[in-house]
Short mmCIF file of C-alpha atoms and ligand atoms in Angstrom, two decimals:
data_model
loop_
_atom_site.label_atom_id
_atom_site.label_comp_id
_atom_site.label_asym_id
_atom_site.label_seq_id
_atom_site.Cartn_x
_atom_site.Cartn_y
_atom_site.Cartn_z
CA MET A 1 0.17 -0.16 0.12
CA SER A 2 2.81 2.72 1.58
CA SER A 3 6.01 2.48 -0.22
CA PRO A 4 8.07 2.45 3.51
CA ALA A 5 11.45 3.45 4.16
CA VAL A 6 12.88 0.22 5.17
CA LEU A 7 15.78 -0.09 3.63
CA TRP A 8 17.29 2.38 6.03
CA LEU A 9 16.77 0.33 8.78
CA LEU A 10 18.06 -2.88 6.91
CA LEU A 11 21.37 -0.73 6.37
CA LEU A 12 21.75 -0.41 9.34
CA LEU A 13 21.21 -4.09 10.60
CA ALA A 14 23.84 -4.68 8.14
CA PRO A 15 25.56 -7.29 9.92
CA VAL A 16 21.84 -8.57 10.63
CA ALA A 17 20.68 -8.68 7.31
CA THR A 18 24.07 -10.38 5.55
CA VAL A 19 22.48 -13.39 7.46
CA VAL A 20 18.51 -12.74 7.05
CA ALA A 21 19.33 -10.43 3.93
CA TRP A 22 15.61 -10.49 2.18
CA ARG A 23 15.90 -12.81 -1.28
CA PRO A 24 13.40 -12.96 -3.61
CA TRP A 25 14.44 -16.65 -4.50
CA PRO A 26 12.57 -19.30 -2.81
CA HIS A 27 15.53 -21.41 -1.51
CA THR A 28 16.20 -18.33 0.59
CA VAL A 29 14.17 -19.00 4.36
CA LEU A 30 14.46 -16.16 6.64
CA ASN A 31 13.51 -15.49 9.73
CA ALA A 32 10.82 -12.95 9.69
CA THR A 33 9.77 -13.01 13.57
CA ASN A 34 13.07 -12.70 14.65
CA ILE A 35 13.88 -8.85 13.29
CA THR A 36 10.11 -7.43 13.07
CA GLY A 37 8.37 -8.85 16.52
CA ASN A 38 5.33 -7.03 17.17
CA GLY A 39 3.32 -9.29 15.22
CA GLY A 40 4.69 -8.35 11.82
CA ARG A 41 4.28 -4.52 12.51
CA PRO A 42 6.68 -2.01 12.16
CA THR A 43 8.43 -1.69 15.90
CA THR A 44 9.46 1.57 14.82
CA ASP A 45 8.10 4.27 12.53
CA ILE A 46 9.82 2.74 9.85
CA GLY A 47 7.75 -0.01 8.00
CA VAL A 48 10.68 -2.40 8.32
CA SER A 49 7.74 -5.36 8.36
CA LYS A 50 7.02 -5.71 4.75
CA LYS A 51 10.38 -6.07 3.39
CA TYR A 52 10.87 -9.76 6.05
CA GLU A 53 7.64 -11.21 4.80
CA GLY A 54 9.29 -11.35 1.20
CA SER A 55 10.42 -14.94 1.71
CA SER A 56 8.37 -17.26 -0.36
CA GLU A 57 8.23 -19.18 3.00
CA PHE A 58 6.25 -16.43 4.18
CA VAL A 59 4.28 -15.21 1.53
CA HIS A 60 0.76 -15.60 1.24
CA LEU A 61 -0.77 -13.72 -0.91
CA MET A 62 -3.97 -14.19 -1.94
CA TYR A 63 -7.33 -12.75 -4.12
CA HIS A 64 -9.86 -11.34 -1.53
CA MET A 65 -12.56 -11.74 -4.34
CA GLY A 66 -12.95 -7.54 -4.94
CA PRO A 67 -11.92 -6.23 -8.80
CA VAL A 68 -9.05 -6.00 -10.53
CA LEU A 69 -9.00 -3.11 -13.30
CA THR A 70 -9.77 -5.33 -16.31
CA THR A 71 -10.31 -2.74 -18.71
CA ASN A 72 -8.58 0.30 -20.15
CA ILE A 73 -7.02 2.22 -17.93
CA THR A 74 -6.59 6.01 -17.80
CA ILE A 75 -4.52 7.76 -15.85
CA TYR A 76 -5.62 11.91 -14.31
CA PRO A 77 -2.27 13.46 -12.65
CA ILE A 78 -3.35 16.19 -11.08
CA TRP A 79 0.12 18.46 -10.58
CA TYR A 80 -0.81 20.37 -6.81
CA GLY A 81 2.10 22.70 -6.20
CA ALA A 82 4.78 24.05 -8.57
CA TRP A 83 5.97 21.51 -11.19
CA THR A 84 7.93 22.84 -14.27
CA GLN A 85 7.49 21.34 -18.04
CA SER A 86 10.63 18.97 -18.20
CA GLN A 87 9.53 17.16 -14.66
CA LYS A 88 5.72 16.60 -16.22
CA GLN A 89 7.84 15.38 -19.30
CA ILE A 90 9.51 12.98 -17.19
CA LEU A 91 6.38 11.32 -15.57
CA ARG A 92 4.28 11.29 -18.30
CA THR A 93 6.88 9.59 -20.63
CA PHE A 94 7.11 6.95 -18.24
CA LEU A 95 3.26 6.51 -18.25
CA ARG A 96 3.19 6.81 -21.80
CA SER A 97 5.59 4.36 -21.59
CA ILE A 98 3.31 1.47 -19.94
CA SER A 99 1.30 0.82 -23.06
CA PRO A 100 3.15 2.44 -25.66
CA ALA A 101 1.92 2.83 -29.51
CA ASN A 102 4.86 1.20 -30.99
CA PRO A 103 6.19 -1.26 -28.85
CA ALA A 104 8.89 -2.75 -31.26
CA ALA A 105 10.50 1.00 -30.75
CA VAL A 106 11.37 0.59 -26.98
CA PRO A 107 14.23 -2.01 -26.80
CA SER A 108 14.15 -4.76 -23.63
CA PRO A 109 13.93 -4.76 -21.06
CA SER A 110 11.04 -1.85 -21.31
CA VAL A 111 8.52 -0.22 -19.09
CA ALA A 112 6.05 -2.89 -20.68
CA GLY A 113 7.95 -5.63 -20.16
CA TRP A 114 7.69 -4.18 -16.31
CA TRP A 115 4.19 -4.07 -16.52
CA ARG A 116 3.92 -7.81 -18.04
CA THR A 117 4.22 -9.02 -13.92
CA VAL A 118 0.85 -6.85 -12.77
CA GLN A 119 -0.95 -8.79 -16.04
CA LEU A 120 -0.40 -11.60 -14.37
CA TYR A 121 -2.81 -11.00 -11.57
CA THR A 122 -6.39 -11.80 -12.50
CA ASP A 123 -10.49 -11.31 -11.19
CA GLN A 124 -12.69 -13.63 -10.53
CA THR A 125 -14.12 -14.42 -13.99
CA GLY A 126 -10.12 -14.95 -15.02
CA ALA A 127 -9.80 -11.82 -16.61
CA ASN A 128 -6.04 -10.51 -16.65
CA VAL A 129 -5.42 -6.95 -15.20
CA SER A 130 -5.63 -4.18 -18.52
CA ARG A 131 -2.30 -4.17 -20.60
CA THR A 132 -3.87 -0.61 -22.06
CA VAL A 133 -2.76 2.03 -19.68
CA ILE A 134 -3.68 5.63 -20.95
CA VAL A 135 -2.41 9.14 -20.09
CA GLY A 136 -5.96 10.76 -20.07
CA ALA A 137 -6.82 14.20 -19.16
CA GLU A 138 -4.37 16.50 -16.54
CA LYS A 139 -5.03 19.19 -14.26
CA ASN A 140 -2.81 21.35 -12.59
CA ASP A 141 -3.34 23.11 -8.51
CA ARG A 142 -0.44 25.61 -9.30
CA ARG A 143 -1.92 27.88 -5.96
CA TYR A 144 -1.94 24.86 -3.81
CA SER A 145 -5.80 24.72 -2.79
CA ARG A 146 -5.68 22.89 -0.12
CA GLY A 147 -2.38 24.13 1.24
CA LYS A 148 1.32 23.46 1.56
CA SER A 149 0.56 20.66 4.43
CA LEU A 150 -1.66 17.90 3.56
CA THR A 151 -3.55 15.02 5.43
CA ARG A 152 -5.03 11.94 3.69
CA LEU A 153 -8.17 13.33 3.74
CA SER A 154 -7.43 16.54 2.15
CA ILE A 155 -5.86 14.81 -0.75
CA GLN A 156 -9.44 13.71 -1.51
CA SER A 157 -10.24 17.35 -1.49
CA VAL A 158 -7.49 18.21 -4.05
CA ILE A 159 -9.16 15.12 -5.85
CA GLY A 160 -12.74 16.33 -5.54
CA ASP A 161 -11.43 19.86 -7.04
CA ALA A 162 -10.27 18.92 -10.06
CA ILE A 163 -13.30 16.84 -11.32
CA THR A 164 -15.40 19.70 -10.30
CA ALA A 165 -13.61 22.80 -11.33
CA ARG A 166 -15.19 25.69 -13.06
CA THR A 167 -12.76 24.95 -16.01
CA ARG A 168 -11.62 21.38 -17.66
CA PRO A 169 -12.95 19.40 -14.51
CA LEU A 170 -10.77 16.12 -14.57
CA PRO A 171 -13.18 13.55 -16.22
CA VAL A 172 -15.16 10.86 -13.39
CA ASN A 173 -14.31 7.72 -14.60
CA PRO A 174 -15.19 4.89 -12.04
CA ARG A 175 -14.66 2.60 -15.16
CA GLY A 176 -10.42 2.07 -15.25
CA GLY A 177 -10.02 5.80 -14.27
CA LEU A 178 -7.10 6.35 -11.44
CA TYR A 179 -6.25 9.84 -10.56
CA LEU A 180 -2.64 10.71 -9.45
CA VAL A 181 -1.79 13.11 -7.10
CA LEU A 182 1.58 14.50 -7.22
CA THR A 183 2.65 17.42 -4.86
CA SER A 184 6.56 18.90 -5.66
CA THR A 185 9.08 19.56 -3.31
CA ASP A 186 8.03 22.37 -0.63
CA VAL A 187 4.38 20.20 -0.06
CA ALA A 188 4.16 18.31 3.17
CA VAL A 189 2.06 15.09 3.51
CA GLN A 190 1.14 13.28 6.43
CA ASP A 191 3.77 10.82 7.25
CA PHE A 192 5.60 11.70 4.46
CA CYS A 193 9.54 10.69 4.54
CA GLY A 194 8.97 9.77 8.06
CA GLN A 195 6.45 6.27 7.17
CA VAL A 196 5.67 7.14 3.42
CA CYS A 197 7.04 8.24 0.03
CA GLY A 198 3.28 7.48 -1.78
CA PHE A 199 0.19 5.56 -1.10
CA HIS A 200 -2.94 4.41 -2.97
CA TYR A 201 -6.78 4.01 -1.71
CA PHE A 202 -9.92 4.80 -3.07
CA THR A 203 -12.03 8.32 -2.75
CA PHE A 204 -15.27 8.68 0.04
CA PRO A 205 -17.97 9.13 -1.74
CA SER A 206 -18.56 12.02 1.59
CA ILE A 207 -15.57 13.78 0.08
CA VAL A 208 -15.85 13.61 -3.00
CA GLY A 209 -18.77 12.38 -4.57
CA TYR A 210 -17.56 8.71 -6.05
CA THR A 211 -15.49 5.53 -5.24
CA LEU A 212 -12.28 6.49 -7.68
CA PRO A 213 -8.91 4.80 -7.00
CA TYR A 214 -5.97 6.88 -6.44
CA ALA A 215 -2.47 7.47 -5.72
CA TRP A 216 -0.64 10.33 -3.79
CA ILE A 217 3.33 10.36 -4.48
CA GLY A 218 5.85 13.39 -3.41
CA ASN A 219 8.61 14.82 -4.40
CA SER A 220 11.16 14.36 -2.39
CA ALA A 221 14.07 15.92 -3.23
CA ALA A 222 13.76 19.16 -0.84
CA LYS A 223 12.77 16.72 2.54
CA CYS A 224 13.75 13.27 2.11
CA PRO A 225 15.48 12.58 -0.91
CA GLY A 226 17.67 9.65 0.92
CA VAL A 227 14.24 7.94 1.62
CA CYS A 228 12.42 8.41 -1.34
CA ALA A 229 14.64 9.16 -4.33
CA TYR A 230 16.32 5.59 -3.32
CA PRO A 231 18.95 4.61 -4.86
CA PHE A 232 19.76 7.57 -6.23
CA ALA A 233 20.24 9.23 -2.83
CA VAL A 234 21.15 8.09 0.54
CA PRO A 235 20.42 9.33 4.00
CA ALA A 236 23.33 10.99 5.68
CA TYR A 237 22.78 9.12 8.74
CA VAL A 238 23.95 5.73 7.12
CA PRO A 239 27.74 5.23 7.22
CA GLY A 240 29.47 3.31 4.57
CA ALA A 241 25.75 4.17 1.94
CA ARG A 242 26.60 4.90 -2.06
CA SER A 243 23.61 5.62 -4.30
CA ALA A 244 23.18 3.33 -7.23
CA GLY A 245 24.80 6.60 -10.00
CA ARG A 246 23.25 9.41 -11.81
CA PRO A 247 19.55 9.25 -12.24
CA PRO A 248 18.56 8.46 -15.65
CA ASN A 249 16.41 11.28 -16.14
CA GLY A 250 18.97 14.06 -14.50
CA ASP A 251 16.76 14.61 -11.82
CA VAL A 252 16.87 12.57 -8.52
CA GLY A 253 14.03 13.57 -7.31
CA VAL A 254 11.35 13.20 -9.84
CA ASP A 255 13.42 9.48 -10.77
CA GLY A 256 12.90 8.52 -7.64
CA MET A 257 8.88 9.02 -8.21
CA VAL A 258 9.52 7.35 -10.50
CA SER A 259 9.70 3.91 -8.82
CA VAL A 260 6.90 4.83 -6.51
CA VAL A 261 4.82 6.23 -8.83
CA ALA A 262 5.51 2.38 -10.45
CA HIS A 263 4.63 0.71 -7.34
CA GLU A 264 1.46 2.39 -6.57
CA LEU A 265 0.23 1.25 -9.94
CA ALA A 266 1.19 -1.74 -10.21
CA GLU A 267 -0.68 -2.23 -6.19
CA LEU A 268 -3.72 0.19 -7.38
CA ALA A 269 -4.53 -2.04 -11.08
CA SER A 270 -4.36 -5.40 -8.83
CA ASN A 271 -6.18 -3.67 -6.05
CA PRO A 272 -8.12 -1.38 -6.73
CA LEU A 273 -10.35 -1.09 -3.67
CA VAL A 274 -8.14 -3.00 -1.17
CA ASN A 275 -9.89 -5.91 -1.60
CA ALA A 276 -8.09 -7.84 -4.05
CA TRP A 277 -4.84 -9.51 -4.07
CA TYR A 278 -2.85 -8.61 -0.80
CA ALA A 279 -1.45 -11.26 1.70
CA GLY A 280 -1.45 -10.55 5.37
CA SER A 281 -4.19 -11.55 7.93
CA ASP A 282 -4.69 -8.07 8.68
CA PRO A 283 -6.91 -6.12 5.64
CA SER A 284 -6.16 -2.30 6.93
CA PHE A 285 -2.47 -3.15 6.58
CA PRO A 286 -2.11 -5.01 3.27
CA THR A 287 1.07 -6.21 1.80
CA GLU A 288 0.45 -6.21 -1.67
CA ILE A 289 2.07 -7.30 -4.95
CA ALA A 290 4.93 -3.88 -4.72
CA ASP A 291 5.49 -4.05 -1.00
CA LEU A 292 6.85 -7.39 -1.42
CA CYS A 293 10.18 -6.08 -3.42
CA GLU A 294 10.92 -2.78 -2.54
CA GLY A 295 13.91 -1.87 -2.65
CA ILE A 296 14.65 -4.67 -5.22
CA TYR A 297 15.71 -3.27 -8.67
CA GLY A 298 17.60 -6.36 -10.36
CA THR A 299 19.15 -9.84 -10.07
CA GLY A 300 20.44 -10.71 -6.64
CA GLY A 301 18.93 -7.55 -5.30
CA GLY A 302 17.49 -7.37 -1.57
CA GLY A 303 18.72 -6.33 1.65
CA ALA A 304 20.28 -3.08 1.05
CA TYR A 305 21.55 -4.33 -2.53
CA THR A 306 19.72 -2.98 -5.28
CA GLY A 307 20.22 -5.94 -7.38
CA GLN A 308 22.45 -5.86 -10.89
CA LEU A 309 21.24 -2.47 -12.48
CA LEU A 310 22.41 -1.47 -15.92
CA VAL A 311 24.15 1.93 -16.41
CA ASP A 312 24.03 4.19 -19.60
CA ASN A 313 26.85 6.02 -20.89
CA SER A 314 26.78 8.65 -19.14
CA GLY A 315 26.85 6.91 -15.67
CA ALA A 316 22.95 6.76 -15.38
CA ALA A 317 21.50 3.77 -13.58
CA TYR A 318 18.46 1.98 -14.72
CA ASN A 319 16.69 -0.97 -15.76
CA VAL A 320 13.99 -0.32 -18.19
CA ASN A 321 13.60 1.35 -21.74
CA GLY A 322 10.76 3.55 -22.25
CA VAL A 323 9.41 5.62 -25.00
CA SER A 324 11.22 8.67 -26.44
CA GLY A 325 15.17 7.54 -25.48
CA ARG A 326 13.64 7.79 -22.21
CA LYS A 327 15.50 5.40 -19.46
CA PHE A 328 13.93 4.30 -15.97
CA LEU A 329 14.47 2.37 -12.95
CA VAL A 330 11.36 0.65 -11.09
CA GLN A 331 11.37 -1.84 -8.75
CA TRP A 332 10.34 -5.16 -9.98
CA ILE A 333 6.98 -6.93 -8.84
CA TRP A 334 5.50 -10.13 -6.97
CA ASN A 335 5.48 -12.36 -9.50
CA PRO A 336 2.54 -15.58 -8.36
CA ILE A 337 3.41 -17.52 -10.81
CA LEU A 338 7.03 -17.95 -9.93
CA ASN A 339 6.47 -16.84 -6.49
CA TYR A 340 9.30 -14.44 -6.33
CA CYS A 341 9.95 -10.67 -7.22
CA SER A 342 10.39 -10.01 -10.86
CA GLY A 343 10.80 -8.12 -13.83
CA PRO A 344 12.26 -7.27 -17.30
CA ASN A 345 15.67 -7.10 -16.63
CA ALA A 346 16.38 -10.09 -14.38
CA LEU A 347 19.32 -12.12 -15.98
CA ASP A 348 18.35 -15.89 -14.77
CA GLN A 349 14.21 -15.85 -16.55
C1 NAG B 1 12.04 -18.44 13.44
O1 NAG B 1 12.34 -17.94 14.71
C2 NAG B 1 11.52 -18.18 15.45
C3 NAG B 1 11.50 -17.44 16.82
O2 NAG B 1 12.86 -16.85 17.12
C4 NAG B 1 11.19 -19.60 15.93
O3 NAG B 1 10.01 -19.66 16.94
C5 NAG B 1 11.14 -20.53 14.71
O4 NAG B 1 11.38 -21.99 14.73
C6 NAG B 1 11.65 -19.23 13.65
N1 NAG B 1 11.60 -20.32 12.41
C7 NAG B 1 12.29 -20.45 10.93
C8 NAG B 1 12.12 -20.69 9.98
O5 NAG B 1 13.73 -20.27 11.60
C1 NAG B 2 16.99 -15.55 15.07
O1 NAG B 2 16.97 -15.97 13.81
C2 NAG B 2 18.61 -16.31 14.19
C3 NAG B 2 18.77 -17.72 13.34
O2 NAG B 2 17.78 -17.94 12.43
C4 NAG B 2 18.21 -17.89 15.43
O3 NAG B 2 20.23 -17.76 15.62
C5 NAG B 2 18.70 -16.61 16.68
O4 NAG B 2 18.11 -17.03 17.60
C6 NAG B 2 17.11 -15.60 16.27
N1 NAG B 2 17.24 -14.61 17.54
C7 NAG B 2 15.68 -14.50 17.84
C8 NAG B 2 15.67 -13.86 18.91
O5 NAG B 2 14.78 -15.33 17.62
C1 NAG B 3 -8.70 0.03 -24.77
O1 NAG B 3 -7.31 0.45 -25.74
C2 NAG B 3 -6.97 -0.01 -26.94
C3 NAG B 3 -5.51 0.02 -26.98
O2 NAG B 3 -5.16 -0.55 -27.10
C4 NAG B 3 -8.12 -0.22 -28.05
O3 NAG B 3 -7.95 -0.92 -29.08
C5 NAG B 3 -9.89 -0.55 -27.63
O4 NAG B 3 -10.19 0.26 -28.98
C6 NAG B 3 -9.68 0.16 -26.17
N1 NAG B 3 -11.18 -0.31 -25.12
C7 NAG B 3 -11.74 0.74 -25.12
C8 NAG B 3 -13.28 -0.14 -24.19
O5 NAG B 3 -12.07 1.60 -24.89
C1 NAG B 4 -3.50 -13.87 -17.58
O1 NAG B 4 -2.81 -13.94 -16.10
C2 NAG B 4 -2.52 -15.86 -15.99
C3 NAG B 4 -2.34 -16.24 -14.54
O2 NAG B 4 -1.90 -15.23 -14.27
C4 NAG B 4 -1.16 -16.06 -17.04
O3 NAG B 4 -1.20 -17.35 -17.08
C5 NAG B 4 -1.66 -15.97 -17.89
O4 NAG B 4 -0.11 -15.28 -18.86
C6 NAG B 4 -1.91 -14.23 -18.03
N1 NAG B 4 -2.19 -13.77 -19.46
C7 NAG B 4 -1.38 -12.08 -19.59
C8 NAG B 4 -1.74 -12.06 -20.70
O5 NAG B 4 -0.71 -11.58 -19.00
#
């Protein structure tokens, strides 16, 4: 559901992590109760629990009978605060790369290849998550209509404002519509940086008038890049930590957001009303298909290691290609057939 800052606790626990470091491979046994305690709930404000549920020994990902996004998906970005055209272009190009008009023009490993893992999830009728993801109308909220400090509920009000705006309101699309609230570097959001880098949920009819799946993702560049723009930035308080390399689009905050956007989209598609695909017995703390693979971007990833990444001529780290020659780094997704995390840049698949 959310993207907690699990990695830093893992780094701090490095000596332990070498013993129990989470690996997505089925043969690896690790002991979750050991680290997480507290019934698998975070013992600090860093959400350490989810990582350790990743061993296939402990993952009981289940389908809870709710809807999955099997019809064409349309994403409606809401740019809240101060966004430059070049920042918007990076995120838009990523979204457009999920189902490109001309897939053959994008070299492997591709963003579309990454989405194929998400497409493995099905609903009660056996229909898969949609292959088609379209970028729909966008809305700018340049004047911070709900202030520079948002709660989870005021994010719903931002969406309500966007669909009821006097000029060019966003369409209300309960059939495959996903609303993405993207906040600029100067906007504080409840739990941002401490516990989450993004989250998804659905809107309440009492606030927005409709039940619409949505996600929020913040640009962490000014507040906590070491937490939310990992691995392009690492926190100063972690001794010896090194960043993975330069961000592929030259913007630490936005390149870091791409992976969080990817995380939330994968979960929205497979669990839009939070009653479909998740692991764990407590529906208020679901462990979803991207939570299981946080911090893993390539083969061998786990613990404090990103896994094998690609590096371009300029030294930028990435793992997928998109349209217009863009490159991105996105975390892997739990593969329900293989029973471990997978991505299109895997070396052994
Ligand atoms: C995990 O740790 C708990 C408590 O330390 C222990 O009871 C359990 O047997 C361990 N499980 C594995 C698979 O090692
Ligand atoms: C944690 O796990 C290790 C390895 O399985 C075991 O040796 C140790 O006793 C465990 N610690 C606790 C507190 O259960
Ligand atoms: C869904 O998208 C595809 C393109 O991938 C298009 O051919 C099809 O007409 C769309 N379906 C609907 C119902 O809009
Ligand atoms: C649909 O999901 C099933 C079950 O995971 C999988 O076997 C199949 O390959 C998927 N189809 C597509 C088009 O992804």
